[in-house]
Amino acid sequence: MKLPILLVLLIPAFAAAQLDIDVRAEAALLINADTGAILYEKNADLPLYPASITKIATALYTLEKASEKLSETVTISSNAIASISSKAREKSNYTVSPHWIEVGGSHIGLKAGEEVTLETLLYGLMLSSGNDAANALAEYVGEGSMNRFIEEMNAYLRSLGCTQTNFLSAHGHHHPDHITCARDMAIMARVGLKNPHFRKIVSTVTYKRPDTNKQKATTLVQTNKLLRKSSPYYYERAIGVKTGHGSEAKDALVAAAEWKGRTLIAVLMRSEKRQYNFEDAAKLFELAFNQPKLSKTIVAKGPQRYSLKLEGASSTLG
């Protein structure tokens, strides 16, 4: 009787043991974006306010629905740029529209009637954290309805495995019911980095915004200081993705880095200072990139004769 021949290959892999580090964020997660292995976690399922890292989801869903239409022009509505003060929103007990952008919040100065491409809006969303850009994208993808966009985006996020996420706006201004967790944000970032448009946008440091029928050309600058060479927090292996800040959310960061064929994603939420997130993300990346290599055994197609578990890896993401 002929015995089946098992083809076995040994390829390099990397240890996935929990890293020995204490980050200052209230919640954190570090994953290998290629394998989904969780390398570090701290309160990763704790529901928290995300502030502007919400815009990762907005960009992700926009690209899911309109990645072939980035050169298409959007006409900005007055509804997309309607505003309210944070005090007035709080005083209303959050009964006013969650879509209204807050006075003094980040924006790219969109004006009613302005004609802007989807591509420019995405850069304004992810580099300058434009709340007005978020609403403009939501209106476009929602075919005139931001409520429709949010409903569809939440359903899309659930389909990805984001079970703790409930978003009420495309920009992330505070609302008691607008929540997510570090694990869900890592899932979003991991999916986003598989999209070449998303990956290009979030790794861009400056973007020359073209002139429009309402504004002169300007330059948009990345808020993620891990990407900016002039910043004391510059990290040469960083490739994205988004910062967030709010009085209730405090400081949040979703960051990604790539080195020697590996891509890592770090999520840090509710830090007391923005600089802590930049510093701790870089430390997490460095520790993980310097983990020792292991051997990983791959078999050819057919019945699997054994199982393999990376030492120290308690689980994977998604």
Short mmCIF file of C-alpha atoms in Angstrom, two decimals:
data_model
loop_
_atom_site.label_atom_id
_atom_site.label_comp_id
_atom_site.label_asym_id
_atom_site.label_seq_id
_atom_site.Cartn_x
_atom_site.Cartn_y
_atom_site.Cartn_z
CA MET A 1 0.00 0.00 0.00
CA LYS A 2 1.32 3.41 -0.91
CA LEU A 3 1.54 5.80 1.99
CA PRO A 4 0.59 9.45 1.40
CA ILE A 5 3.54 11.76 1.17
CA LEU A 6 3.27 14.88 3.31
CA LEU A 7 4.99 17.96 1.91
CA VAL A 8 6.47 19.96 4.77
CA LEU A 9 8.00 23.42 4.53
CA LEU A 10 9.76 25.35 7.24
CA ILE A 11 9.46 29.12 6.99
CA PRO A 12 10.48 31.89 9.40
CA ALA A 13 7.86 33.09 11.84
CA PHE A 14 7.96 35.33 14.86
CA ALA A 15 7.21 34.74 18.49
CA ALA A 16 3.85 35.97 19.68
CA ALA A 17 4.42 36.04 23.41
CA GLN A 18 2.76 38.82 25.39
CA LEU A 19 5.19 41.73 25.49
CA ASP A 20 6.49 42.86 28.86
CA ILE A 21 5.58 46.54 28.89
CA ASP A 22 3.20 48.82 30.76
CA VAL A 23 1.57 51.44 28.54
CA ARG A 24 -0.09 54.53 29.96
CA ALA A 25 -3.33 54.31 27.97
CA GLU A 26 -6.40 52.94 29.73
CA ALA A 27 -6.83 50.39 26.94
CA ALA A 28 -4.34 49.07 24.41
CA LEU A 29 -3.83 46.34 21.86
CA LEU A 30 -0.93 45.34 19.62
CA ILE A 31 -1.42 42.85 16.81
CA ASN A 32 0.49 41.35 13.93
CA ALA A 33 -1.62 42.60 11.02
CA ASP A 34 -0.48 39.76 8.78
CA THR A 35 -1.44 36.87 11.05
CA GLY A 36 -3.87 38.48 13.50
CA ALA A 37 -1.75 37.32 16.45
CA ILE A 38 -2.26 39.42 19.57
CA LEU A 39 1.10 40.51 20.96
CA TYR A 40 -0.10 42.77 23.78
CA GLU A 41 -3.44 43.69 25.26
CA LYS A 42 -4.76 45.77 28.10
CA ASN A 43 -8.51 46.24 28.61
CA ALA A 44 -8.92 45.58 24.89
CA ASP A 45 -12.68 45.01 25.16
CA LEU A 46 -13.41 47.95 27.48
CA PRO A 47 -16.07 50.21 25.88
CA LEU A 48 -14.59 53.67 25.41
CA TYR A 49 -15.26 56.89 23.51
CA PRO A 50 -13.15 57.00 20.33
CA ALA A 51 -13.26 60.67 19.31
CA SER A 52 -11.66 61.09 15.87
CA ILE A 53 -10.34 57.56 15.42
CA THR A 54 -13.97 57.04 14.40
CA LYS A 55 -12.83 58.43 11.06
CA ILE A 56 -10.97 55.19 10.35
CA ALA A 57 -14.39 53.54 10.02
CA THR A 58 -15.69 56.43 7.91
CA ALA A 59 -12.78 56.12 5.49
CA LEU A 60 -13.01 52.34 5.46
CA TYR A 61 -16.70 52.25 4.60
CA THR A 62 -16.39 55.06 2.05
CA LEU A 63 -13.69 53.11 0.24
CA GLU A 64 -15.76 49.94 0.49
CA LYS A 65 -18.59 51.69 -1.35
CA ALA A 66 -16.82 54.18 -3.61
CA SER A 67 -13.17 53.23 -4.17
CA GLU A 68 -13.65 53.50 -7.94
CA LYS A 69 -15.16 56.99 -7.70
CA LEU A 70 -12.42 58.96 -5.94
CA SER A 71 -12.20 61.52 -8.73
CA GLU A 72 -15.94 62.20 -8.52
CA THR A 73 -16.94 65.67 -7.33
CA VAL A 74 -19.13 66.21 -4.28
CA THR A 75 -21.09 69.43 -3.73
CA ILE A 76 -21.00 70.36 -0.05
CA SER A 77 -24.40 70.91 1.55
CA SER A 78 -25.20 73.33 4.35
CA ASN A 79 -26.31 70.33 6.40
CA ALA A 80 -22.84 68.77 6.21
CA ILE A 81 -21.26 71.81 7.84
CA ALA A 82 -24.01 72.65 10.36
CA SER A 83 -22.42 73.33 13.74
CA ILE A 84 -23.10 73.58 17.45
CA SER A 85 -21.01 74.30 20.52
CA SER A 86 -20.02 71.41 22.75
CA LYS A 87 -21.75 73.12 25.68
CA ALA A 88 -25.00 73.46 23.74
CA ARG A 89 -24.84 69.81 22.74
CA GLU A 90 -24.29 68.76 26.34
CA LYS A 91 -27.02 71.12 27.58
CA SER A 92 -29.49 69.48 25.19
CA ASN A 93 -28.70 66.17 26.88
CA TYR A 94 -27.44 65.02 23.48
CA THR A 95 -30.88 65.21 21.87
CA VAL A 96 -29.61 67.39 19.02
CA SER A 97 -28.32 65.79 15.83
CA PRO A 98 -25.11 63.84 16.49
CA HIS A 99 -23.98 64.83 12.98
CA TRP A 100 -23.60 68.54 13.76
CA ILE A 101 -19.93 69.42 13.98
CA GLU A 102 -18.65 71.27 17.02
CA VAL A 103 -17.45 74.85 16.90
CA GLY A 104 -13.68 74.87 17.40
CA GLY A 105 -13.26 71.28 16.25
CA SER A 106 -10.90 70.19 13.49
CA HIS A 107 -12.05 70.94 9.95
CA ILE A 108 -10.82 71.71 6.44
CA GLY A 109 -12.97 74.81 6.00
CA LEU A 110 -15.56 73.40 3.64
CA LYS A 111 -18.21 75.84 2.45
CA ALA A 112 -21.77 75.25 1.29
CA GLY A 113 -21.81 74.83 -2.47
CA GLU A 114 -18.12 73.97 -2.65
CA GLU A 115 -17.20 71.27 -5.15
CA VAL A 116 -14.60 68.82 -3.83
CA THR A 117 -13.47 65.39 -5.00
CA LEU A 118 -13.96 62.32 -2.86
CA GLU A 119 -10.19 61.86 -2.82
CA THR A 120 -9.62 65.32 -1.35
CA LEU A 121 -12.31 64.69 1.27
CA LEU A 122 -10.61 61.45 2.30
CA TYR A 123 -7.26 63.19 2.70
CA GLY A 124 -8.97 65.97 4.66
CA LEU A 125 -10.60 63.33 6.83
CA MET A 126 -7.50 61.28 7.64
CA LEU A 127 -4.71 63.89 7.62
CA SER A 128 -6.36 67.01 9.04
CA SER A 129 -9.13 65.12 10.86
CA GLY A 130 -11.77 67.25 9.17
CA ASN A 131 -15.16 66.83 10.81
CA ASP A 132 -16.75 68.61 7.87
CA ALA A 133 -15.06 66.17 5.49
CA ALA A 134 -16.51 63.28 7.51
CA ASN A 135 -20.04 64.60 7.10
CA ALA A 136 -19.57 65.31 3.40
CA LEU A 137 -18.43 61.73 2.83
CA ALA A 138 -21.32 60.37 4.91
CA GLU A 139 -23.84 62.36 2.89
CA TYR A 140 -22.34 61.19 -0.38
CA VAL A 141 -22.15 57.49 0.50
CA GLY A 142 -25.53 57.65 2.27
CA GLU A 143 -27.07 59.15 -0.86
CA GLY A 144 -28.02 62.34 0.94
CA SER A 145 -28.67 60.79 4.35
CA MET A 146 -26.03 60.73 7.08
CA ASN A 147 -28.35 58.56 9.17
CA ARG A 148 -28.39 55.99 6.39
CA PHE A 149 -24.60 56.08 6.18
CA ILE A 150 -24.24 55.45 9.91
CA GLU A 151 -26.74 52.59 9.87
CA GLU A 152 -24.98 50.92 6.94
CA MET A 153 -21.50 51.56 8.35
CA ASN A 154 -22.40 49.98 11.70
CA ALA A 155 -23.78 46.92 9.89
CA TYR A 156 -20.58 46.71 7.84
CA LEU A 157 -18.43 46.94 10.97
CA ARG A 158 -20.43 44.17 12.63
CA SER A 159 -19.82 42.01 9.56
CA LEU A 160 -16.09 42.49 10.14
CA GLY A 161 -16.40 41.28 13.73
CA CYS A 162 -16.58 44.65 15.51
CA THR A 163 -19.06 43.54 18.17
CA GLN A 164 -18.51 46.36 20.68
CA THR A 165 -18.87 49.25 18.27
CA ASN A 166 -21.85 51.58 17.98
CA PHE A 167 -21.19 54.78 16.05
CA LEU A 168 -23.66 57.66 15.79
CA SER A 169 -21.63 60.01 13.60
CA ALA A 170 -18.96 59.91 10.94
CA HIS A 171 -16.66 62.29 12.84
CA GLY A 172 -16.73 61.03 16.42
CA HIS A 173 -17.80 64.06 18.45
CA HIS A 174 -18.77 62.91 21.92
CA HIS A 175 -22.10 61.23 22.51
CA PRO A 176 -22.74 58.86 25.44
CA ASP A 177 -23.79 56.10 23.04
CA HIS A 178 -20.95 56.53 20.53
CA ILE A 179 -18.53 53.83 21.65
CA THR A 180 -16.03 51.21 20.55
CA CYS A 181 -13.08 49.30 22.01
CA ALA A 182 -9.41 48.79 21.22
CA ARG A 183 -10.02 45.33 19.75
CA ASP A 184 -12.63 46.62 17.29
CA MET A 185 -10.40 49.51 16.23
CA ALA A 186 -7.59 47.05 15.50
CA ILE A 187 -9.96 45.05 13.30
CA MET A 188 -10.89 48.19 11.36
CA ALA A 189 -7.28 49.21 10.89
CA ARG A 190 -6.28 45.72 9.81
CA VAL A 191 -8.99 45.64 7.13
CA GLY A 192 -8.13 49.19 6.08
CA LEU A 193 -4.46 48.44 5.52
CA LYS A 194 -5.43 45.77 3.00
CA ASN A 195 -6.95 48.51 0.84
CA PRO A 196 -4.26 50.28 -1.25
CA HIS A 197 -6.16 53.59 -1.24
CA PHE A 198 -6.54 53.54 2.55
CA ARG A 199 -2.92 52.55 3.02
CA LYS A 200 -1.68 55.36 0.78
CA ILE A 201 -3.84 58.02 2.41
CA VAL A 202 -3.01 57.19 6.03
CA SER A 203 0.74 57.10 5.33
CA THR A 204 0.76 60.50 3.62
CA VAL A 205 2.40 63.31 5.60
CA THR A 206 1.26 66.30 3.52
CA TYR A 207 -1.31 66.61 0.76
CA LYS A 208 -1.64 69.51 -1.65
CA ARG A 209 -5.32 70.21 -1.63
CA PRO A 210 -6.32 71.66 -5.02
CA ASP A 211 -8.25 74.87 -5.35
CA THR A 212 -12.02 74.71 -5.70
CA ASN A 213 -14.83 77.04 -6.72
CA LYS A 214 -14.81 78.36 -3.13
CA GLN A 215 -11.21 78.10 -1.87
CA LYS A 216 -7.62 78.51 -2.95
CA ALA A 217 -5.23 75.57 -2.90
CA THR A 218 -3.87 74.66 0.54
CA THR A 219 -1.67 72.00 2.13
CA LEU A 220 -3.13 69.46 4.54
CA VAL A 221 -0.78 68.16 7.25
CA GLN A 222 -0.83 64.80 9.00
CA THR A 223 -1.76 64.87 12.72
CA ASN A 224 0.02 61.56 13.41
CA LYS A 225 3.43 62.72 14.59
CA LEU A 226 4.94 59.25 14.23
CA LEU A 227 4.97 60.00 10.49
CA ARG A 228 6.42 63.53 10.58
CA LYS A 229 10.21 63.72 10.33
CA SER A 230 10.19 67.14 12.01
CA SER A 231 8.46 65.69 15.08
CA PRO A 232 10.33 64.48 18.20
CA TYR A 233 8.03 61.44 18.05
CA TYR A 234 8.95 60.49 14.48
CA TYR A 235 9.20 56.72 14.02
CA GLU A 236 10.75 55.72 10.71
CA ARG A 237 8.83 52.44 10.44
CA ALA A 238 5.41 54.05 10.91
CA ILE A 239 2.91 53.81 8.05
CA GLY A 240 -0.28 55.31 9.58
CA VAL A 241 -3.06 55.63 10.71
CA LYS A 242 -5.10 58.12 12.91
CA THR A 243 -5.12 60.21 16.07
CA GLY A 244 -8.11 61.18 18.20
CA HIS A 245 -8.79 63.65 21.00
CA GLY A 246 -11.79 64.69 23.08
CA SER A 247 -12.56 65.87 26.59
CA GLU A 248 -14.22 62.54 27.45
CA ALA A 249 -12.20 60.31 25.13
CA LYS A 250 -8.94 61.99 26.11
CA ASP A 251 -6.21 60.97 23.64
CA ALA A 252 -6.40 58.00 21.32
CA LEU A 253 -4.10 56.63 18.65
CA VAL A 254 -4.31 53.85 16.11
CA ALA A 255 -0.84 53.39 14.63
CA ALA A 256 0.75 50.98 12.18
CA ALA A 257 4.37 50.16 11.43
CA GLU A 258 6.14 47.92 8.95
CA TRP A 259 9.60 46.35 9.01
CA LYS A 260 11.20 43.36 7.33
CA GLY A 261 7.96 42.08 5.89
CA ARG A 262 5.92 42.41 9.07
CA THR A 263 3.11 44.86 9.69
CA LEU A 264 2.01 45.71 13.24
CA ILE A 265 -1.00 47.68 14.47
CA ALA A 266 -1.13 49.39 17.87
CA VAL A 267 -4.27 50.84 19.43
CA LEU A 268 -4.04 53.09 22.48
CA MET A 269 -7.17 54.65 23.97
CA ARG A 270 -7.83 57.16 26.73
CA SER A 271 -4.35 58.42 27.49
CA GLU A 272 -3.87 61.53 29.57
CA LYS A 273 -1.50 63.05 27.00
CA ARG A 274 -1.12 62.62 23.24
CA GLN A 275 2.65 62.28 23.55
CA TYR A 276 2.22 59.18 25.74
CA ASN A 277 0.53 57.40 22.83
CA PHE A 278 3.29 58.26 20.37
CA GLU A 279 5.97 57.15 22.83
CA ASP A 280 4.21 53.95 23.88
CA ALA A 281 3.29 52.96 20.31
CA ALA A 282 6.95 53.24 19.28
CA LYS A 283 8.00 51.14 22.30
CA LEU A 284 5.44 48.47 21.48
CA PHE A 285 6.59 48.34 17.87
CA GLU A 286 10.26 48.11 18.80
CA LEU A 287 9.70 45.32 21.31
CA ALA A 288 7.60 43.33 18.86
CA PHE A 289 9.93 43.82 15.91
CA ASN A 290 12.79 42.50 18.02
CA GLN A 291 10.99 39.31 19.08
CA PRO A 292 12.99 36.15 18.22
CA LYS A 293 12.16 34.10 15.15
CA LEU A 294 10.56 30.67 15.36
CA SER A 295 10.03 27.95 12.78
CA LYS A 296 6.55 27.53 11.36
CA THR A 297 5.58 24.31 9.62
CA ILE A 298 3.28 24.44 6.62
CA VAL A 299 1.77 21.35 5.00
CA ALA A 300 0.49 20.87 1.50
CA LYS A 301 -3.24 20.71 0.74
CA GLY A 302 -4.97 17.71 2.22
CA PRO A 303 -5.88 16.40 5.69
CA GLN A 304 -3.99 18.23 8.42
CA ARG A 305 -2.03 15.74 10.54
CA TYR A 306 -1.24 18.03 13.44
CA SER A 307 -1.83 21.52 14.76
CA LEU A 308 0.68 24.26 15.40
CA LYS A 309 0.48 26.99 18.01
CA LEU A 310 2.92 29.85 18.33
CA GLU A 311 4.38 29.88 21.82
CA GLY A 312 2.72 32.48 24.01
CA ALA A 313 -0.01 33.38 21.53
CA SER A 314 -3.26 33.10 23.45
CA SER A 315 -5.47 34.09 20.54
CA THR A 316 -5.69 35.85 17.22
CA LEU A 317 -7.71 38.81 16.04
CA GLY A 318 -10.58 38.14 13.69
#
